[in-house]
mmCIF file of C-alpha atoms and ligand atoms in Angstrom:
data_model
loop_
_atom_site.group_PDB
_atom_site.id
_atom_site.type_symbol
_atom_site.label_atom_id
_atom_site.label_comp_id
_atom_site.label_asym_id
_atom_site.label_seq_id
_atom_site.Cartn_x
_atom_site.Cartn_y
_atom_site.Cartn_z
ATOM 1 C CA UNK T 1 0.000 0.000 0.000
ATOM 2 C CA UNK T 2 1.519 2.935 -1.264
ATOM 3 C CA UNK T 3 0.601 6.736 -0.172
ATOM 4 C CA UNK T 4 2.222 9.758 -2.006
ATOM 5 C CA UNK T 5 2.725 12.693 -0.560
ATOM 6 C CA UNK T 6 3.569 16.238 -1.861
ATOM 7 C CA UNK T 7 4.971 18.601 0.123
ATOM 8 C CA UNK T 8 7.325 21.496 0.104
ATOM 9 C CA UNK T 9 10.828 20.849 1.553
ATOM 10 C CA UNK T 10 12.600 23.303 -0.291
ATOM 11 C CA UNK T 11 12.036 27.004 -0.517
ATOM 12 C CA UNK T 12 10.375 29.665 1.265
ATOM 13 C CA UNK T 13 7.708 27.582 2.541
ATOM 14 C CA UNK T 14 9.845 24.256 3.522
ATOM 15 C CA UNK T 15 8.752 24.040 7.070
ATOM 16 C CA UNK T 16 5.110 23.038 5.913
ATOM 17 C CA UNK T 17 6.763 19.807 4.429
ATOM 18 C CA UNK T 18 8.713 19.313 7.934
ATOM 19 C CA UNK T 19 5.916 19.789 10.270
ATOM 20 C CA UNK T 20 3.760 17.868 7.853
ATOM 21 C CA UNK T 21 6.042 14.726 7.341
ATOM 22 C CA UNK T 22 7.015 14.858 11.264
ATOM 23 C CA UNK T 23 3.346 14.573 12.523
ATOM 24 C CA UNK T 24 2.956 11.584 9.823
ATOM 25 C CA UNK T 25 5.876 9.810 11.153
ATOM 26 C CA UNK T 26 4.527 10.479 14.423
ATOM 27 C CA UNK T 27 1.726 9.062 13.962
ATOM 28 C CA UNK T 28 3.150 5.653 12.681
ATOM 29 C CA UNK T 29 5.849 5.527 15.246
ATOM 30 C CA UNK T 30 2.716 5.225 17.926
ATOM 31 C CA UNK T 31 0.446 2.464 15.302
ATOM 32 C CA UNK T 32 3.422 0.700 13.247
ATOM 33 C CA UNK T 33 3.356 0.912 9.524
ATOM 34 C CA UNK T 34 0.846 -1.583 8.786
ATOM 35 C CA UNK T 35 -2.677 -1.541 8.884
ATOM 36 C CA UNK T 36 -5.661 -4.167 8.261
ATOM 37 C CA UNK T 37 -2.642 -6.383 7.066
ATOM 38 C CA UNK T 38 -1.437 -3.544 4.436
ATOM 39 C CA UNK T 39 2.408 -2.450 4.859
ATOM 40 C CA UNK T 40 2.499 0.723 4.277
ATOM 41 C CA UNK T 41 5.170 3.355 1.935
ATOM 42 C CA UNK T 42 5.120 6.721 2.123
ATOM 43 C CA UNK T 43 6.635 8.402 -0.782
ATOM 44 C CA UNK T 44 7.645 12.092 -0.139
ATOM 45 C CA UNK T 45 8.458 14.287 -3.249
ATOM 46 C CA UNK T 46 8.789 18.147 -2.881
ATOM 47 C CA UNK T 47 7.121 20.055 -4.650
ATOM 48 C CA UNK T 48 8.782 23.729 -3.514
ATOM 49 C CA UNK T 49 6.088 25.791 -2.485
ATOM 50 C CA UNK T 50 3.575 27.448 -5.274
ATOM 51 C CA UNK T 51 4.430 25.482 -8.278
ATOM 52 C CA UNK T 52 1.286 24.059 -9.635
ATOM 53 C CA UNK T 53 3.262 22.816 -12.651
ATOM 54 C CA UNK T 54 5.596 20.848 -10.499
ATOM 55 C CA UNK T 55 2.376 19.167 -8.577
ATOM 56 C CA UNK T 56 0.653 17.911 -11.337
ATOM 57 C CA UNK T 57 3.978 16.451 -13.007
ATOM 58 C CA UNK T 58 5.163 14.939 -9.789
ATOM 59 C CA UNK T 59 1.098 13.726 -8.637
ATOM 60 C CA UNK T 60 1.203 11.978 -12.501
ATOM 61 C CA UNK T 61 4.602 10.124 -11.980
ATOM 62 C CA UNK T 62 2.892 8.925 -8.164
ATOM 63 C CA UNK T 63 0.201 7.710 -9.891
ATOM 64 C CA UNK T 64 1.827 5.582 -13.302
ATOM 65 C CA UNK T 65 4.520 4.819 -11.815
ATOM 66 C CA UNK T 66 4.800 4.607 -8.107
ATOM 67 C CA UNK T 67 1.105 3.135 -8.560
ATOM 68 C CA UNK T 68 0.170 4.760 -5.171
ATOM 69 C CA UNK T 69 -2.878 4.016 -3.964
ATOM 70 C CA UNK T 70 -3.653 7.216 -2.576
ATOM 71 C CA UNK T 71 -2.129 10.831 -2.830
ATOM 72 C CA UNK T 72 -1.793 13.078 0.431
ATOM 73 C CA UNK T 73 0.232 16.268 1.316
ATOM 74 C CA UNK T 74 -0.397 19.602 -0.136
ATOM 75 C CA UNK T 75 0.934 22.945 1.860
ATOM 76 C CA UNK T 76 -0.460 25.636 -0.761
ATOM 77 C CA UNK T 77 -3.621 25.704 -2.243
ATOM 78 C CA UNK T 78 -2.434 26.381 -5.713
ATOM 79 C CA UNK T 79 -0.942 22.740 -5.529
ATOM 80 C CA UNK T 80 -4.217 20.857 -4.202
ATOM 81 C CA UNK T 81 -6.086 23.173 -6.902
ATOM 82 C CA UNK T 82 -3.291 21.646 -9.551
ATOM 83 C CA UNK T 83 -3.979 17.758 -8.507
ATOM 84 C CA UNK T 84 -7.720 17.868 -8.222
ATOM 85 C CA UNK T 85 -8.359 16.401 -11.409
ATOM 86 C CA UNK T 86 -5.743 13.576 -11.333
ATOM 87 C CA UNK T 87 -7.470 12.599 -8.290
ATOM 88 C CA UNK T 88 -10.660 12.175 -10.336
ATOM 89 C CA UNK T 89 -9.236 10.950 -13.498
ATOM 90 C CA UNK T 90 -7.614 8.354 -11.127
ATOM 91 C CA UNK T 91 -10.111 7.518 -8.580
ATOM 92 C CA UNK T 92 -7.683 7.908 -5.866
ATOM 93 C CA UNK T 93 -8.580 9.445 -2.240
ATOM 94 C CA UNK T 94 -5.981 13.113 -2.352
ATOM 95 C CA UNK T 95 -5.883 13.714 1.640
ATOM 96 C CA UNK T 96 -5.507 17.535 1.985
ATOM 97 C CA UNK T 97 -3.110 18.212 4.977
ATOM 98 C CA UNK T 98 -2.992 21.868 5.078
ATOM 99 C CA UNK T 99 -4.241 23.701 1.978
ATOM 100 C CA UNK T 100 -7.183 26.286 2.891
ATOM 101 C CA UNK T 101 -9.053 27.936 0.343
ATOM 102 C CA UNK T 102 -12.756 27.047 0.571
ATOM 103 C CA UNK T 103 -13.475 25.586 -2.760
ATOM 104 C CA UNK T 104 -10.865 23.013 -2.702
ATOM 105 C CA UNK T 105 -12.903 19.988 -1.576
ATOM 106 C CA UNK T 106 -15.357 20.849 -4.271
ATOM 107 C CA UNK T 107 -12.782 20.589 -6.940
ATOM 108 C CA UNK T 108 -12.726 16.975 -6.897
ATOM 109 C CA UNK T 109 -15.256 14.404 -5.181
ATOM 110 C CA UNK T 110 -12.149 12.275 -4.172
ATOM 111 C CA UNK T 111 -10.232 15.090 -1.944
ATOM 112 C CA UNK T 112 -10.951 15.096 1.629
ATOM 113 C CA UNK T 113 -9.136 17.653 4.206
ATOM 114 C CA UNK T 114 -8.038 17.352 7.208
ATOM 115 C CA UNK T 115 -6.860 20.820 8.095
ATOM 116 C CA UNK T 116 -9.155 23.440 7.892
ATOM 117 C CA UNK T 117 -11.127 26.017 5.381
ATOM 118 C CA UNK T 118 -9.910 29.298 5.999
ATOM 119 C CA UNK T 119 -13.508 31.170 6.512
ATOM 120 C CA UNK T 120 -14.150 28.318 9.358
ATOM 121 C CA UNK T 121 -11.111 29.574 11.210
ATOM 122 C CA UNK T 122 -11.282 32.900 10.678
ATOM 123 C CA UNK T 123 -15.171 34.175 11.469
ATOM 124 C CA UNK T 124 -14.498 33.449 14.873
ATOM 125 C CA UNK T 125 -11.619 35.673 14.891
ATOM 126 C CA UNK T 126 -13.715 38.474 13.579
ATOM 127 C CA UNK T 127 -16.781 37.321 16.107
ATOM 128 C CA UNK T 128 -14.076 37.659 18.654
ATOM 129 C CA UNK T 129 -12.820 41.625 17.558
ATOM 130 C CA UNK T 130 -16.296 42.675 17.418
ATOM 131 C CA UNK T 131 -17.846 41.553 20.910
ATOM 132 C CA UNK T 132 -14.398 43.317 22.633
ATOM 133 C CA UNK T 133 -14.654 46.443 21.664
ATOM 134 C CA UNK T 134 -12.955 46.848 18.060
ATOM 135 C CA UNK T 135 -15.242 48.928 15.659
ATOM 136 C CA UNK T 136 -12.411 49.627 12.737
ATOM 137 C CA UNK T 137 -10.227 47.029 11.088
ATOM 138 C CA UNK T 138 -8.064 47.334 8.145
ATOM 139 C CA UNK T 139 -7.681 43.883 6.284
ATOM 140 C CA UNK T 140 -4.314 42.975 5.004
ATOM 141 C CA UNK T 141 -3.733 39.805 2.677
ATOM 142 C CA UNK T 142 -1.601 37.769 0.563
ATOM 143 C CA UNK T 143 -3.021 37.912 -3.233
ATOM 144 C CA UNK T 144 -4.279 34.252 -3.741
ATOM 145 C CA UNK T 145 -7.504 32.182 -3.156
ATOM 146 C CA UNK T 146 -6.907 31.748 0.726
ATOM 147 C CA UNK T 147 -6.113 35.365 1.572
ATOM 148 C CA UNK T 148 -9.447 36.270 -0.534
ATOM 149 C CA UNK T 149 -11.355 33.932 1.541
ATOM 150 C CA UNK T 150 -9.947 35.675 4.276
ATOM 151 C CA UNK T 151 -10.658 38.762 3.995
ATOM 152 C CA UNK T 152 -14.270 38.178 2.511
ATOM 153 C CA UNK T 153 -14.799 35.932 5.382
ATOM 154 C CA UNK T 154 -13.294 38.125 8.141
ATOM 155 C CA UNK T 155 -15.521 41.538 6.158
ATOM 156 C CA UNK T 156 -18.620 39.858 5.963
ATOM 157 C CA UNK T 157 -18.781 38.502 9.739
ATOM 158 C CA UNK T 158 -17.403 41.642 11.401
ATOM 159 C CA UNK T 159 -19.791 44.389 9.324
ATOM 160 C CA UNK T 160 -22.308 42.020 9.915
ATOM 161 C CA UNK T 161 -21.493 42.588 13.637
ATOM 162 C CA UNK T 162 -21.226 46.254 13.011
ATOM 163 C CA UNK T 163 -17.898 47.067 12.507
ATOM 164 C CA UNK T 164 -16.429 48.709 9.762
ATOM 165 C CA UNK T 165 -13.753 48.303 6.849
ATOM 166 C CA UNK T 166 -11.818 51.039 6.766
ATOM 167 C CA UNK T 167 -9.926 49.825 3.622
ATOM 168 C CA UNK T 168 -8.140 46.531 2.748
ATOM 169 C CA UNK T 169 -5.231 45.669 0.501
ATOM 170 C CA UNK T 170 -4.203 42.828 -0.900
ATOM 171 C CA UNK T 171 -0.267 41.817 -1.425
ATOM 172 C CA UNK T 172 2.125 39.548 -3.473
ATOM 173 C CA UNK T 173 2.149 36.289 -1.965
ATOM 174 C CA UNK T 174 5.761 37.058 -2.912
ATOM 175 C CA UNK T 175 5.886 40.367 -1.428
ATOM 176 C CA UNK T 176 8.230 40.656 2.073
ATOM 177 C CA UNK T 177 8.552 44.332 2.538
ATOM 178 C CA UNK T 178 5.713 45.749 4.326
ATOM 179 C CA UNK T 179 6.652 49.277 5.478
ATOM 180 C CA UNK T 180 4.813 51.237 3.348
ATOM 181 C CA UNK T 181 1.604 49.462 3.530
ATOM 182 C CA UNK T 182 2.425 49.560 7.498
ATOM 183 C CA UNK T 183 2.520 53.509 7.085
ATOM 184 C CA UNK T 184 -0.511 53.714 5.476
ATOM 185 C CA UNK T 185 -2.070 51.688 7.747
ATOM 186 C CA UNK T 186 -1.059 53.809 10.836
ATOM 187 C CA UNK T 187 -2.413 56.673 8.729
ATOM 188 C CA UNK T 188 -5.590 55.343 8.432
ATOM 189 C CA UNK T 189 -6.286 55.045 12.246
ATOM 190 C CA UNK T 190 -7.996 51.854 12.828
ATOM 191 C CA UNK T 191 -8.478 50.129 15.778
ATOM 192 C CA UNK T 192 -7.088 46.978 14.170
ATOM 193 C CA UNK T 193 -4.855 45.079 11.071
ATOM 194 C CA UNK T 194 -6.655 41.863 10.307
ATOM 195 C CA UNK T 195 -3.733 40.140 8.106
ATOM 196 C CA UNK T 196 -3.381 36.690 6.344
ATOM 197 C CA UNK T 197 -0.076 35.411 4.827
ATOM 198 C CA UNK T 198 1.241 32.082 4.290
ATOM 199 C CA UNK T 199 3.095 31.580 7.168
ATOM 200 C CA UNK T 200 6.784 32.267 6.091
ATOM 201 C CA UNK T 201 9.482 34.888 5.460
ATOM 202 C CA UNK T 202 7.010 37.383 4.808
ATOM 203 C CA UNK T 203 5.234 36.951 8.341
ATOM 204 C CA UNK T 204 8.634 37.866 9.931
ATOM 205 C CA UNK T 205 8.362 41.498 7.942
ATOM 206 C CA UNK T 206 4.847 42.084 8.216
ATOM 207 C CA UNK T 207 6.016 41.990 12.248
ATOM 208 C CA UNK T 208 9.188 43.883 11.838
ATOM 209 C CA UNK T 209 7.395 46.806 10.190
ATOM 210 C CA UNK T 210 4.674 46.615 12.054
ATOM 211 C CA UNK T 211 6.755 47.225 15.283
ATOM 212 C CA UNK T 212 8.706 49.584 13.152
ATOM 213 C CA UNK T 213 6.266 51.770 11.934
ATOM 214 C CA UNK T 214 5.031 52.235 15.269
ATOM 215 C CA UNK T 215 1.613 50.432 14.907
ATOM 216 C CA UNK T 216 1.588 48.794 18.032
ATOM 217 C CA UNK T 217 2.463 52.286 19.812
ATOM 218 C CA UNK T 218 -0.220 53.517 18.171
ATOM 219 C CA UNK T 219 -2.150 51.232 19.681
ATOM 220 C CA UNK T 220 -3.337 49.601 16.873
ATOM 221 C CA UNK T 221 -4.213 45.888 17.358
ATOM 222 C CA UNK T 222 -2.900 42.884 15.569
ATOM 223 C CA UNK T 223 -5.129 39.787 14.216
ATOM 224 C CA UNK T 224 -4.842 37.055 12.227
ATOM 225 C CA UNK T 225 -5.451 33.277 11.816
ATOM 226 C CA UNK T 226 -2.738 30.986 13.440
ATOM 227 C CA UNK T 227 -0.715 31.718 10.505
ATOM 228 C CA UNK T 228 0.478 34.667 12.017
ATOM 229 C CA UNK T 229 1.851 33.407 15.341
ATOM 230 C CA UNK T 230 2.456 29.652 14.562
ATOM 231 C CA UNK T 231 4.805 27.928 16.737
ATOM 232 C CA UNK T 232 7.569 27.451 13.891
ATOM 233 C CA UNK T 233 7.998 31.349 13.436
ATOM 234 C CA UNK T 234 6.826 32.239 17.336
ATOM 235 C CA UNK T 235 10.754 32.546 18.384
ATOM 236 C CA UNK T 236 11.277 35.074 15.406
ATOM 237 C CA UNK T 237 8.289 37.257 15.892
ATOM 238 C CA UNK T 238 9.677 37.794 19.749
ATOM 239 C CA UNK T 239 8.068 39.270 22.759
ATOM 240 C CA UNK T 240 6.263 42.236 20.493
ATOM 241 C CA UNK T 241 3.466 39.505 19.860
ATOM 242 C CA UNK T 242 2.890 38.811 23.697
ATOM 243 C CA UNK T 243 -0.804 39.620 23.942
ATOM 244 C CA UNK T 244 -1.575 38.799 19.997
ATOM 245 C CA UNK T 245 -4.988 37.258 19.676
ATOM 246 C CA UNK T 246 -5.513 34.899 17.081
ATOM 247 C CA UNK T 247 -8.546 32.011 15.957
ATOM 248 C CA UNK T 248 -6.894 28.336 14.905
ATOM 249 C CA UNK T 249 -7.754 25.058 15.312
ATOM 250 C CA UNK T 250 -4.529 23.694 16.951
ATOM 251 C CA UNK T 251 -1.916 24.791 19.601
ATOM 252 C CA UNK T 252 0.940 22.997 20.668
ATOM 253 C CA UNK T 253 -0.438 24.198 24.483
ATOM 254 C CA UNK T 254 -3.706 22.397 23.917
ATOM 255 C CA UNK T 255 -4.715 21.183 26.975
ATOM 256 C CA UNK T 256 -5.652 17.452 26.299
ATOM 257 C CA UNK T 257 -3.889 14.187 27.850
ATOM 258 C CA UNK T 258 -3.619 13.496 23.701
ATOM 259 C CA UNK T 259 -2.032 16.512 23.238
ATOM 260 C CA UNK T 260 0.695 15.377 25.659
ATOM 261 C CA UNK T 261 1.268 12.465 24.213
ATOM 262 C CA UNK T 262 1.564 14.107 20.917
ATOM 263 C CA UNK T 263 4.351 16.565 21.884
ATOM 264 C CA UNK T 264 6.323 14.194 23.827
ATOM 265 C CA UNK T 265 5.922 11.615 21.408
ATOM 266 C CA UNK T 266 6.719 14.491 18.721
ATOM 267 C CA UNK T 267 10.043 15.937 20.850
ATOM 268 C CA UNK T 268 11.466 12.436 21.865
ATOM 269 C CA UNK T 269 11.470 11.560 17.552
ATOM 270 C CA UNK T 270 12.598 15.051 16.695
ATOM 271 C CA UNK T 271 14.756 16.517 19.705
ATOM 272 C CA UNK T 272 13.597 19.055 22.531
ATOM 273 C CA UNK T 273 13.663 22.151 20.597
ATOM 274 C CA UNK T 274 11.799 20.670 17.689
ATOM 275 C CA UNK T 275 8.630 23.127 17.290
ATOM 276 C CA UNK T 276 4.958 21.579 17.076
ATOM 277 C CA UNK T 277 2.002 23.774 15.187
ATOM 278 C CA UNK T 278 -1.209 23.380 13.398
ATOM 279 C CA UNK T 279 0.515 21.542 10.422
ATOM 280 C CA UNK T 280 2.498 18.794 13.105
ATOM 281 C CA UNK T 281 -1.083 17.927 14.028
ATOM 282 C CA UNK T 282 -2.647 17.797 10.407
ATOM 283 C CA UNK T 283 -0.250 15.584 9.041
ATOM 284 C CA UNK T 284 -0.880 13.178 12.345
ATOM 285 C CA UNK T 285 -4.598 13.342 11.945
ATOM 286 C CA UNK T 286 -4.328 12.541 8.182
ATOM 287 C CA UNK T 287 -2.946 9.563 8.910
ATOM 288 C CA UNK T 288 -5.220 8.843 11.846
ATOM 289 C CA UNK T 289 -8.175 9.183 8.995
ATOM 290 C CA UNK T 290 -6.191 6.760 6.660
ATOM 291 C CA UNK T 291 -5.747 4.434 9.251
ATOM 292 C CA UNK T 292 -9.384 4.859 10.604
ATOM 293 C CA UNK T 293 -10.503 3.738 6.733
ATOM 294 C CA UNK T 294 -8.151 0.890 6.060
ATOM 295 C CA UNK T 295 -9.538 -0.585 9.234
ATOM 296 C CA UNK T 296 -12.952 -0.163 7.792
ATOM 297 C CA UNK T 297 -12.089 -1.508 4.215
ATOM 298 C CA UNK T 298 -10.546 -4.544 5.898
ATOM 299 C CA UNK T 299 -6.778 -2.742 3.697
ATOM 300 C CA UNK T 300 -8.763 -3.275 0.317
ATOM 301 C CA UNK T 301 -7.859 -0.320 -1.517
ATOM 302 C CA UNK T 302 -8.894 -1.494 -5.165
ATOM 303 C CA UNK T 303 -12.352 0.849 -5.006
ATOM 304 C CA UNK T 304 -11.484 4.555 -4.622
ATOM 305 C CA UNK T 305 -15.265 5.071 -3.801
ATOM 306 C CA UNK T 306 -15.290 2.535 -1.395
ATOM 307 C CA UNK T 307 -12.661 4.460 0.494
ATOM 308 C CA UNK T 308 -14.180 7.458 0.095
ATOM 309 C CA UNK T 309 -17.668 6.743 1.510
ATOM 310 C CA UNK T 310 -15.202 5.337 4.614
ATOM 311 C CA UNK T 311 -13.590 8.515 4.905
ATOM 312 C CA UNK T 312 -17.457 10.460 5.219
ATOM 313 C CA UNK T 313 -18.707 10.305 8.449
ATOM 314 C CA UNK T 314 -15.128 9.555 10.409
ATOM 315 C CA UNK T 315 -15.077 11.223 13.932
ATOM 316 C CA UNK T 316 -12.243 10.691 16.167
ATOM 317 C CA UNK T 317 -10.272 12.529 18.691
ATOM 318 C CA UNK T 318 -7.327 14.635 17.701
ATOM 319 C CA UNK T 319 -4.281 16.330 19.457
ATOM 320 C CA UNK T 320 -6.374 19.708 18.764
ATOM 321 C CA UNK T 321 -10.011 18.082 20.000
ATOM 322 C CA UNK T 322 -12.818 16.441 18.907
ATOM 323 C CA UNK T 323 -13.143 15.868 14.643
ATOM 324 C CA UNK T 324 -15.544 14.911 12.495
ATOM 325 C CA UNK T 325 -14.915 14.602 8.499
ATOM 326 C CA UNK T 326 -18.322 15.773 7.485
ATOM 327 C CA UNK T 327 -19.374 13.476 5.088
ATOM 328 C CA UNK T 328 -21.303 16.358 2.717
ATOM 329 C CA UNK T 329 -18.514 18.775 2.672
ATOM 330 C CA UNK T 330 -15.555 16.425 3.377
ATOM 331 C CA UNK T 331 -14.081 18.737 5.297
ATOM 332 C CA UNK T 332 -13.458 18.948 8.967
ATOM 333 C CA UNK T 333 -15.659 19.597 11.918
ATOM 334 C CA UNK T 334 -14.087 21.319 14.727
ATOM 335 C CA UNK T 335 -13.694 23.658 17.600
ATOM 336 C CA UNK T 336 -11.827 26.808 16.525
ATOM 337 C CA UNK T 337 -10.043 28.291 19.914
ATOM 338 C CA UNK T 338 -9.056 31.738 20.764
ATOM 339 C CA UNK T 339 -5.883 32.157 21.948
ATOM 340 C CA UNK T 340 -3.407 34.328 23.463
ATOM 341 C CA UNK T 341 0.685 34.766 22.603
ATOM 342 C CA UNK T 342 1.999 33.936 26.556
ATOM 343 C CA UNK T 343 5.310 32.759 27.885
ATOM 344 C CA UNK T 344 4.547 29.775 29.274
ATOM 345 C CA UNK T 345 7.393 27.722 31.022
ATOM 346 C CA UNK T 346 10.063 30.478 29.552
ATOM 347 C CA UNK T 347 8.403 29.879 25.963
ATOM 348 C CA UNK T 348 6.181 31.939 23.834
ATOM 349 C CA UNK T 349 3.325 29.812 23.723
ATOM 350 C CA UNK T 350 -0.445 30.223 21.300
ATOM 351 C CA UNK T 351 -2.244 29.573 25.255
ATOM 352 C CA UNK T 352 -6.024 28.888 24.047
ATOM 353 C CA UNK T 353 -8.735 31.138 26.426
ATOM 354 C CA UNK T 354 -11.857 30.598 24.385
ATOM 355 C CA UNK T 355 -13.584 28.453 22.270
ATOM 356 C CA UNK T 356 -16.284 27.839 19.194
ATOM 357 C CA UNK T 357 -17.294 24.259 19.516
ATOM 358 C CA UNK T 358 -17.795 22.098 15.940
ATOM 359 C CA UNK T 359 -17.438 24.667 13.972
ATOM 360 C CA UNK T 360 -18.943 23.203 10.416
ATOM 361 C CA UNK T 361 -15.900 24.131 7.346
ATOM 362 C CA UNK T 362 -18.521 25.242 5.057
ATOM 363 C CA UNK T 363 -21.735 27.397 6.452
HETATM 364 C C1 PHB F 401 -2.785 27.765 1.464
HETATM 365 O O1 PHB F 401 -2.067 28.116 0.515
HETATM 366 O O2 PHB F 401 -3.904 27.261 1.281
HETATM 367 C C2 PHB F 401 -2.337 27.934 2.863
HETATM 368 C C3 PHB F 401 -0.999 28.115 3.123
HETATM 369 C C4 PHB F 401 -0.587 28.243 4.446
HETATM 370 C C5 PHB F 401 -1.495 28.155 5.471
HETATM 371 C C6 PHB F 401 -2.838 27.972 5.218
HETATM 372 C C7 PHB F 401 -3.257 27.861 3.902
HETATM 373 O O3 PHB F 401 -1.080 28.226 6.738
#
């Protein structure tokens, strides 16, 4: 039984495929690498971040050559958007580990994810702003499907609360220098910056200039998704985002006797220091779905329907909580927490204080 899975491990956005591939070979140092009687391969390729070109070439050798049963992976959503229709040319199951943009389950009736759609994490972000107080954002966001569905998302809750938009821009996902949209920003007074940017490079500036250009004296608020404090770029953001509030569906600080487990199961494979976020835990529960289905299938793999309708439906717990793959959307049900950047234990830590409980992907 063979699984592919595309990932970056070069590039800008390399840490996806690290945190990815770690919580997968978490996950099978706990439950061995075979299943219902199935040995199982995993077959990493690298796709280097946005490179939609590279996916489909390197999903089509998986599939003639490797043979792979199934396909998993994906860290951008220009890549899951790419292998869509391979997955339904080839009837395989395509296991979405972190992509966000909304429509991707739609594209093919073979995907399921197990991460998250970006509006589901971020209306409770905006739910959040509006009940304390903040009456006038500004949106920032990267220039691609998930930083559109965003800022729609986080606009559309947050007016409908009665705040206000007091303008919005949207960036090169490329783009790392942020000072003069940080200037402008401070010009235009608002209470708050909503961003959204692949977390990366670029997250580093956005928090560099945002210090710099003396937002956060101004007394101008920071939000975002957990993108924008996640635990792999926490240490580089530094003590200016003590206080940040942001909505996400994992934290390496959950508070769950799984969650333990997970990160000392996670730092004994990978060393002390290694760092744990929303994409360690996708790539585990990904694998805890594939599992969950091969059990159910008996390890027949032959009928990509078959192990499709055994995805639908699956509920189990996670190191972030409860989960259900909802077996319209095939997407994930799930609480989405509020949390707060703390030093817990000497480390700057995502420490969750609220909570919306099975939160549906798509309304
Ligand atoms: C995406 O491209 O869909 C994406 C990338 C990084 C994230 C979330 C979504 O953290």
């Amino acid at each position: 039984m063979k699984i592919g899975v595309i990932l970056p491990f070069s590039g800008p956005y390399a840490p996806y495929g690290e945190q990815i591939s770690s919580g997968i070979k978490v996950y099978m140092k706990e439950h061995g690498d075979t299943v219902a009687g199935r040995k199982i391969e995993m077959i990493y390729k690298d796709d280097t971040g946005v490179a939609p070109e590279i996916d489909r070439r390197l999903a089509q050798e998986l599939i003639v050559t490797e043979k792979v049963d199934m396909l998993a992976g994906f860290g951008m959503t220009p890549s899951a958007l790419a292998v869509a229709p391979l997955a339904t040319q080839s009837k395989r199951p395509m296991i979405v580990m972190n992509a966000g943009s909304a429509t991707i389950p739609s594209r093919s009736p073979y995907i399921v994810r197990v991460s998250e759609s970006l509006p589901q994490v971020t209306r409770p972000m905006a739910q959040w702003a509006a009940k304390h107080g903040v009456k006038k954002v500004y949106t920032l966001v990267a220039d691609y499907a998930p930083g559109i569905d965003t800022e729609k998302a986080f606009t559309k809750t947050f007016e409908d609360l009665g705040g206000t938009i007091i303008g919005s821009v949207r960036v090169p996902v490329t783009n790392t220098d942020f000072s003069s949209y940080m200037q402008k920003i401070k010009d235009e007074k608002p209470d708050a910056v909503f961003m959204f940017l692949p977390p990366g490079p670029a997250t580093i500036s956005f928090v560099k200039s945002y210090k710099e250009r003396g937002l956060r004296k101004a007394g101008i608020q920071m939000f975002g998704t957990h993108d924008l404090t996640e635990e792999t770029l926490i240490d580089a953001l530094g003590d200016g985002v003590i206080g940040t509030i942001t909505s996400g569906y994992y934290s390496a600080a959950h508070d769950s006797d799984l969650n333990r487990k997970f990160v000392k199961e996670y730092k004994a494979m990978f060393g002390p220091d290694a760092k744990i976020n929303f994409m360690s835990a996708t790539g585990y529960d990904g694998m805890a779905a594939i599992y969950a289905v091969l059990e159910k299938t008996g390890g027949k793999t032959d009928d990509g329907d078959k192990l499709m309708q055994a995805f639908k439906g699956l509920s189990f717990e996670s190191p972030r909580g409860p989960v259900t793959i909802d077996a319209e959307t095939r997407d994930m049900t799930q609480n989405i927490y509020l949390r707060e950047v703390k030093r817990v234990d000497g480390q700057l830590a995502n420490v969750e204080f609220d909570k919306v409980a099975n939160v549906k992907a798509q309304p």
